[in-house]
XYZ file of N, CA, C and O in Angstrom:
548
model
N -21.838 -18.023 -7.695
C -22.138 -19.286 -8.413
C -20.957 -20.002 -8.422
O -19.960 -19.817 -8.783
N -20.997 -21.465 -7.898
C -19.856 -22.348 -7.893
C -19.795 -23.000 -9.240
O -20.915 -23.391 -9.868
N -18.812 -23.268 -9.663
C -18.505 -24.049 -10.915
C -18.218 -25.523 -10.412
O -17.188 -25.698 -9.661
N -18.926 -26.423 -10.917
C -18.623 -27.850 -10.920
C -17.748 -28.334 -11.838
O -18.117 -28.606 -12.958
N -16.358 -28.584 -11.630
C -15.386 -28.991 -12.630
C -15.525 -30.620 -12.602
O -14.698 -31.110 -13.489
N -16.185 -31.419 -11.784
C -16.379 -32.814 -12.031
C -16.486 -33.483 -13.337
O -15.709 -34.110 -13.745
N -17.449 -32.887 -13.917
C -17.953 -33.411 -15.448
C -16.675 -32.982 -16.460
O -16.573 -33.684 -17.325
N -16.220 -31.922 -16.105
C -15.245 -31.650 -17.094
C -13.895 -32.435 -16.983
O -13.373 -32.736 -17.942
N -13.398 -32.553 -15.882
C -12.198 -33.617 -15.592
C -12.582 -34.762 -15.113
O -11.635 -35.430 -14.705
N -13.520 -35.415 -15.530
C -14.024 -36.721 -15.168
C -12.968 -37.773 -15.695
O -12.643 -37.647 -17.017
N -12.443 -38.530 -14.846
C -11.570 -39.569 -15.472
C -10.015 -39.123 -15.342
O -8.971 -39.985 -15.674
N -9.751 -37.800 -15.238
C -8.334 -37.194 -15.180
C -8.005 -37.448 -13.731
O -8.833 -36.868 -12.817
N -6.768 -38.030 -13.480
C -6.173 -38.077 -12.185
C -6.198 -36.717 -11.351
O -5.375 -36.116 -11.969
N -6.668 -36.698 -10.331
C -6.733 -35.456 -9.524
C -7.002 -34.127 -10.331
O -6.479 -33.047 -9.844
N -7.866 -34.143 -11.239
C -8.373 -33.020 -12.159
C -8.833 -31.895 -11.217
O -8.277 -30.850 -11.269
N -9.777 -32.283 -10.493
C -10.533 -31.071 -9.628
C -9.680 -30.415 -8.555
O -9.676 -29.396 -8.354
N -8.989 -31.274 -8.007
C -7.895 -30.973 -6.831
C -6.850 -29.905 -7.694
O -6.506 -28.827 -6.996
N -6.249 -30.313 -8.828
C -5.376 -29.497 -9.472
C -5.991 -27.935 -9.773
O -5.183 -27.064 -9.624
N -7.223 -28.041 -10.285
C -7.957 -26.705 -10.610
C -7.878 -26.002 -9.487
O -7.766 -24.706 -9.402
N -8.479 -26.637 -8.328
C -8.621 -25.879 -7.030
C -7.501 -25.202 -6.516
O -7.396 -24.139 -5.966
N -6.320 -26.234 -6.667
C -5.178 -25.795 -6.121
C -4.630 -24.515 -6.878
O -4.012 -23.412 -6.465
N -4.932 -24.442 -8.206
C -4.443 -23.218 -9.021
C -5.342 -21.941 -8.815
O -4.840 -20.793 -8.512
N -6.657 -22.154 -8.296
C -7.321 -21.029 -7.953
C -6.812 -20.508 -6.599
O -6.829 -19.209 -6.420
N -6.531 -21.563 -5.584
C -6.087 -21.095 -4.396
C -4.663 -20.362 -4.520
O -4.311 -19.251 -3.866
N -3.869 -20.591 -5.450
C -2.585 -19.766 -5.614
C -2.797 -18.474 -5.972
O -2.352 -17.664 -5.505
N -3.704 -18.192 -6.900
C -4.369 -16.929 -7.442
C -4.695 -16.088 -6.161
O -4.275 -14.985 -6.170
N -5.714 -16.835 -5.483
C -6.230 -15.926 -4.491
C -5.337 -15.716 -3.351
O -5.409 -14.550 -2.899
N -4.434 -16.406 -3.055
C -3.273 -16.223 -2.080
C -2.493 -15.048 -2.531
O -2.120 -14.232 -1.786
N -2.304 -14.850 -3.884
C -1.343 -13.875 -4.304
C -1.999 -12.396 -4.196
O -1.491 -11.445 -4.267
N -3.427 -12.425 -4.162
C -4.101 -11.206 -3.978
C -4.233 -10.771 -2.652
O -4.876 -9.691 -2.265
N -3.591 -11.440 -1.671
C -3.646 -11.160 -0.300
C -2.651 -10.109 0.117
O -1.871 -9.975 -0.828
N -2.563 -9.735 1.226
C -1.659 -8.767 1.712
C -0.592 -9.322 2.767
O -1.181 -10.118 3.623
N 0.845 -8.943 2.600
C 1.718 -9.302 3.480
C 1.578 -8.722 4.679
O 0.540 -7.880 5.097
N 2.348 -8.740 5.743
C 2.327 -8.328 6.987
C 2.509 -6.617 7.110
O 3.391 -6.324 6.152
N 1.904 -5.929 7.906
C 2.212 -4.517 7.981
C 3.672 -4.283 8.191
O 4.211 -4.880 9.201
N 4.224 -3.248 7.672
C 5.713 -2.894 8.053
C 5.638 -1.609 8.362
O 4.682 -0.575 7.900
N 6.637 -1.116 9.160
C 6.698 0.441 9.575
C 7.715 1.083 8.835
O 8.611 0.674 8.329
N 7.152 2.371 8.500
C 7.722 3.382 7.628
C 9.253 3.608 8.237
O 9.288 3.241 9.576
N 10.188 3.907 7.682
C 11.635 4.036 8.282
C 11.990 5.498 8.834
O 11.650 6.311 7.970
N 12.703 5.653 9.589
C 13.256 6.915 10.072
C 12.005 7.900 10.102
O 12.233 8.964 9.703
N 11.089 7.488 11.197
C 10.026 8.613 10.999
C 10.345 9.638 11.899
O 10.890 9.487 13.240
N 10.200 10.884 11.454
C 10.439 12.043 12.255
C 9.060 12.868 12.245
O 8.883 13.447 11.265
N 8.454 13.090 13.540
C 6.911 13.727 13.608
C 5.927 12.881 13.208
O 4.848 13.652 12.795
N 5.994 11.688 13.077
C 4.873 10.860 12.583
C 4.223 9.963 13.695
O 5.196 9.469 14.393
N 2.985 9.984 13.944
C 2.477 8.982 15.025
C 2.814 7.596 14.598
O 2.461 7.019 13.516
N 3.388 7.028 15.566
C 3.860 5.482 15.293
C 2.833 4.338 15.165
O 2.932 3.472 14.728
N 1.866 4.734 16.012
C 0.770 3.728 16.048
C -0.078 3.731 14.712
O -0.830 2.669 14.263
N 0.082 4.549 13.726
C -0.773 4.586 12.601
C 0.034 5.028 11.409
O 0.038 6.037 10.770
N 1.271 4.156 11.190
C 2.213 4.595 10.069
C 2.959 3.583 9.498
O 3.907 2.889 10.050
N 1.898 2.771 8.690
C 2.417 1.376 8.046
C 2.009 1.404 6.686
O 1.282 2.206 6.292
N 2.652 0.318 5.843
C 2.544 0.146 4.698
C 2.599 -1.459 4.639
O 2.929 -2.267 5.640
N 1.695 -2.026 3.792
C 1.724 -3.498 3.212
C 1.841 -3.853 1.893
O 1.176 -2.892 0.847
N 2.501 -4.719 1.435
C 2.744 -4.878 -0.008
C 1.804 -6.340 -0.198
O 1.761 -7.124 0.597
N 1.341 -6.214 -1.344
C 0.294 -7.525 -1.907
C 1.272 -8.284 -2.041
O 2.387 -8.380 -2.529
N 0.775 -9.797 -1.691
C 1.786 -10.986 -1.947
C 2.236 -11.027 -3.324
O 3.196 -11.631 -3.483
N 1.420 -10.589 -4.236
C 1.777 -11.059 -5.625
C 2.993 -9.626 -5.891
O 3.620 -9.773 -7.297
N 3.050 -8.840 -5.214
C 4.183 -7.723 -5.577
C 3.608 -6.594 -6.277
O 4.350 -5.712 -6.768
N 2.284 -6.313 -6.690
C 1.668 -5.477 -7.534
C 1.155 -4.288 -7.058
O 0.821 -3.429 -7.911
N 1.344 -4.151 -5.716
C 0.509 -3.010 -5.035
C 0.998 -2.965 -3.757
O 1.569 -3.823 -2.935
N 0.988 -1.441 -3.239
C 1.445 -1.088 -1.766
C 0.228 -0.380 -1.148
O -0.433 0.450 -1.806
N -0.388 -0.714 0.112
C -1.127 0.299 0.789
C -0.419 0.919 1.779
O 0.436 0.532 2.660
N -0.511 2.325 1.783
C 0.198 3.230 2.763
C -1.029 3.773 3.677
O -2.138 4.266 3.252
N -0.546 3.868 4.835
C -1.543 4.334 5.906
C -0.809 5.098 6.918
O 0.010 4.549 7.482
N -1.140 6.349 6.961
C -0.410 7.192 7.981
C -1.227 8.234 8.588
O -2.324 8.755 8.048
N -0.950 8.683 9.781
C -1.634 9.718 10.421
C -0.469 10.806 10.838
O 0.443 10.513 11.706
N -0.328 11.886 10.471
C 0.670 12.922 10.810
C 0.021 14.026 11.547
O -0.987 14.706 11.327
N 0.739 14.371 12.675
C 0.130 15.255 13.828
C 1.197 16.314 13.992
O 2.239 16.577 13.302
N 0.893 17.323 14.481
C 1.588 18.495 14.758
C 1.091 19.709 14.136
O 0.199 19.788 13.757
N 1.975 20.899 14.306
C 1.798 22.169 13.589
C 1.717 21.934 12.052
O 1.771 20.910 11.407
N 1.144 23.051 11.580
C 0.965 23.019 10.076
C 2.392 22.652 9.330
O 3.484 23.217 10.045
N 2.439 21.959 8.489
C 3.543 21.535 7.635
C 3.794 22.103 6.192
O 2.726 21.899 5.509
N 4.783 22.712 5.999
C 4.877 23.102 4.699
C 6.396 22.573 4.198
O 7.067 21.666 4.724
N 6.903 22.831 2.923
C 8.096 22.194 2.421
C 9.324 22.488 3.190
O 10.255 21.877 3.052
N 9.393 23.476 4.237
C 10.622 23.663 5.089
C 10.532 22.760 6.124
O 11.310 22.694 6.916
N 9.575 21.971 6.369
C 9.348 21.207 7.600
C 10.278 19.947 7.659
O 10.681 19.464 6.669
N 10.516 19.642 8.834
C 11.541 18.321 9.020
C 10.760 16.842 9.063
O 11.267 15.992 9.194
N 9.271 17.041 9.096
C 8.441 16.207 9.131
C 8.725 14.956 8.065
O 8.399 15.451 6.751
N 9.153 13.798 8.275
C 9.231 12.939 6.962
C 9.419 11.645 7.539
O 9.671 11.318 8.803
N 9.332 10.663 6.712
C 9.669 9.267 6.725
C 10.054 8.649 5.412
O 10.130 9.293 4.469
N 10.529 7.462 5.516
C 10.864 6.662 4.221
C 10.376 5.499 3.946
O 10.000 4.545 5.003
N 10.112 5.093 2.644
C 9.727 3.825 2.206
C 10.964 3.266 1.691
O 11.922 3.874 1.162
N 11.075 1.914 1.907
C 12.264 1.317 1.313
C 12.319 1.468 -0.189
O 11.471 1.599 -0.746
N 13.645 1.869 -0.661
C 13.787 2.074 -2.098
C 13.246 1.054 -3.077
O 12.812 1.219 -4.125
N 13.308 -0.397 -2.481
C 12.921 -1.324 -3.156
C 11.391 -1.304 -3.669
O 10.874 -1.934 -4.548
N 10.648 -0.518 -2.751
C 9.291 -0.207 -3.014
C 9.155 1.136 -3.725
O 8.403 1.151 -4.784
N 9.814 2.084 -3.238
C 9.476 3.503 -3.862
C 9.989 3.516 -5.177
O 9.316 4.208 -6.140
N 10.874 2.955 -5.628
C 11.228 2.997 -7.087
C 10.225 2.315 -7.983
O 10.350 2.434 -9.163
N 9.421 1.404 -7.440
C 8.568 0.890 -8.165
C 6.995 1.576 -8.265
O 6.235 1.011 -8.892
N 6.914 2.843 -7.574
C 5.744 3.615 -7.585
C 5.885 4.549 -8.927
O 6.517 5.645 -8.789
N 5.163 4.282 -9.780
C 5.131 5.099 -10.789
C 6.434 5.282 -11.798
O 7.479 4.679 -11.332
N 6.278 6.083 -12.855
C 7.608 6.524 -13.479
C 8.097 7.647 -13.212
O 9.239 7.831 -13.935
N 7.438 8.545 -12.565
C 7.986 9.968 -12.359
C 8.929 9.890 -11.131
O 9.099 8.842 -10.671
N 9.734 10.887 -10.863
C 10.519 11.277 -9.874
C 9.941 11.406 -8.549
O 10.470 11.201 -7.494
N 8.489 11.801 -8.526
C 7.888 11.817 -7.171
C 6.508 11.636 -7.517
O 5.685 11.450 -8.625
N 5.779 10.934 -6.364
C 4.335 10.883 -6.631
C 3.770 11.555 -5.389
O 4.278 11.652 -4.170
N 2.437 12.067 -5.726
C 1.830 12.916 -4.688
C 0.606 12.192 -4.286
O -0.091 11.923 -5.092
N 0.164 11.923 -3.124
C -1.032 11.355 -2.617
C -1.779 12.328 -1.635
O -1.133 13.026 -0.943
N -2.969 12.826 -1.935
C -3.869 13.452 -1.250
C -4.348 12.964 0.056
O -4.727 11.634 -0.046
N -4.480 13.816 0.903
C -5.294 13.333 2.229
C -6.035 14.340 2.904
O -6.246 15.547 2.185
N -6.709 14.162 4.090
C -7.547 14.842 4.691
C -7.094 15.080 5.941
O -6.824 14.298 6.658
N -7.398 16.438 6.581
C -7.082 16.758 7.872
C -8.207 16.455 8.766
O -9.536 16.487 8.251
N -7.944 16.769 10.019
C -9.189 16.550 10.977
C -10.109 17.853 10.597
O -11.409 17.374 11.212
N -9.657 18.892 10.293
C -10.432 20.079 10.249
C -11.110 20.143 8.839
O -11.467 21.058 8.074
N -11.067 18.968 7.843
C -11.554 18.785 6.533
C -11.073 19.460 5.570
O -11.408 19.732 4.393
N -9.584 19.804 5.823
C -8.867 20.529 4.725
C -8.203 19.523 3.910
O -8.125 18.320 4.297
N -7.472 20.017 2.856
C -6.486 18.907 2.139
C -5.225 19.042 2.351
O -4.672 20.140 2.774
N -4.661 17.932 2.539
C -3.118 17.863 2.432
C -2.384 16.957 1.621
O -3.127 16.100 0.996
N -1.146 16.977 1.681
C -0.461 15.975 0.650
C 0.706 15.256 1.330
O 1.248 15.672 2.350
N 0.929 14.059 0.690
C 2.142 13.333 1.109
C 2.761 13.121 -0.398
O 2.307 12.820 -1.316
N 4.188 13.574 -0.398
C 4.897 13.532 -1.590
C 5.934 12.392 -1.188
O 6.772 12.461 -0.397
N 5.986 11.473 -2.196
C 7.118 10.503 -2.157
C 8.035 10.614 -3.153
O 7.747 10.646 -4.461
N 9.421 10.929 -2.994
C 10.597 10.829 -3.703
C 10.939 9.556 -4.112
O 11.435 8.812 -3.456
N 10.415 9.136 -5.437
C 10.562 7.703 -5.706
C 12.013 7.084 -5.931
O 12.199 5.873 -5.393
N 13.074 7.794 -6.009
C 14.401 7.537 -6.218
C 15.038 7.255 -4.621
O 15.834 6.354 -4.385
N 14.516 8.092 -3.630
C 15.047 7.897 -2.314
C 14.193 7.256 -1.302
O 14.641 6.957 -0.261
N 12.923 7.219 -1.599
C 11.719 6.766 -0.607
C 11.515 7.729 0.313
O 10.666 7.551 1.147
N 11.926 9.035 0.268
C 11.676 9.907 1.308
C 10.332 10.451 0.894
O 9.922 11.042 -0.025
N 9.483 10.516 2.332
C 8.363 10.870 2.038
C 7.990 12.031 3.071
O 8.502 12.306 4.043
N 7.558 13.320 2.218
C 7.448 14.604 2.971
C 5.885 14.946 3.100
O 5.067 14.262 2.208
N 5.783 15.985 3.606
C 4.085 16.311 3.803
C 3.840 17.773 3.642
O 4.751 18.540 4.082
N 2.469 18.097 3.438
C 2.030 19.419 3.465
C 0.760 19.330 4.028
O -0.137 18.326 3.800
N 0.551 20.174 5.069
C -1.036 20.159 5.655
C -1.021 21.798 6.300
O -0.089 22.127 6.731
N -2.199 22.404 5.925
C -2.291 23.803 6.124
C -2.652 24.201 7.476
O -2.474 25.416 7.890
N -3.071 23.296 8.545
C -3.311 23.511 9.721
C -2.668 22.524 10.963
O -1.963 21.623 10.359
N -2.924 22.688 12.132
C -2.292 22.024 13.094
C -3.090 20.675 13.402
O -2.758 19.977 14.346
N -4.289 20.390 12.666
C -5.062 19.270 13.044
C -4.208 18.095 12.340
O -3.334 18.218 11.545
N -4.675 16.616 12.696
C -3.967 15.629 11.998
C -4.248 15.490 10.573
O -5.300 16.063 10.173
N -3.394 14.891 9.992
C -3.489 14.506 8.439
C -3.671 13.014 8.359
O -2.479 12.274 8.552
N -4.676 12.502 7.637
C -4.883 11.052 7.408
C -4.592 11.067 5.990
O -5.136 11.525 4.994
N -3.578 9.835 5.744
C -3.235 9.527 4.540
C -3.651 7.895 4.370
O -3.041 7.193 5.185
N -4.290 7.405 3.377
C -4.604 6.197 3.031
C -4.664 6.103 1.592
O -5.543 6.687 0.960
N -3.779 5.129 0.924
C -3.910 5.051 -0.427
C -3.249 3.604 -1.016
O -2.554 3.165 0.028
N -4.113 3.073 -1.752
C -3.352 2.019 -2.395
C -2.586 2.318 -3.831
O -3.124 2.900 -4.853
N -1.265 2.005 -3.948
C -0.454 2.516 -5.056
C -0.094 1.230 -5.946
O 0.276 0.284 -5.351
N -0.303 1.247 -7.180
C 0.318 0.247 -8.045
C 1.706 0.209 -7.943
O 2.290 1.375 -7.899
N 2.364 -1.081 -8.049
C 3.856 -1.048 -8.079
C 3.933 -1.627 -9.649
O 3.499 -2.674 -9.994
N 5.252 -0.925 -10.257
C 5.449 -1.311 -11.764
C 6.802 -1.580 -11.808
O 7.779 -1.514 -10.771
């Protein structure tokens, strides 16, 4: 349902244009910036390893596909988010995101918020999909 602002701003110079401009500014802020690649990727598929920050700076989308053998805490598979983003993900020292493997098992991505280092756990050799929208505080 569209709102007709003409009767409200009748006689005001450029009234409806100003209101439309304000709505456009808000809507533009809810859009997403250009995809960015994670930094220092080790063991991560490069075609599917990006993040995007919302234009208003309040959220980040993480999209990753991790391949290779089963990964545990001793693995060297890692990548980094810039600390300008990772330090704004939550209040704790680390954040964990759940993902799904090709074999329908669960895996995890751990983000060390102070350093931006992202490490992974997956129980088998199938690929691990991570896709999440995280608020930035």
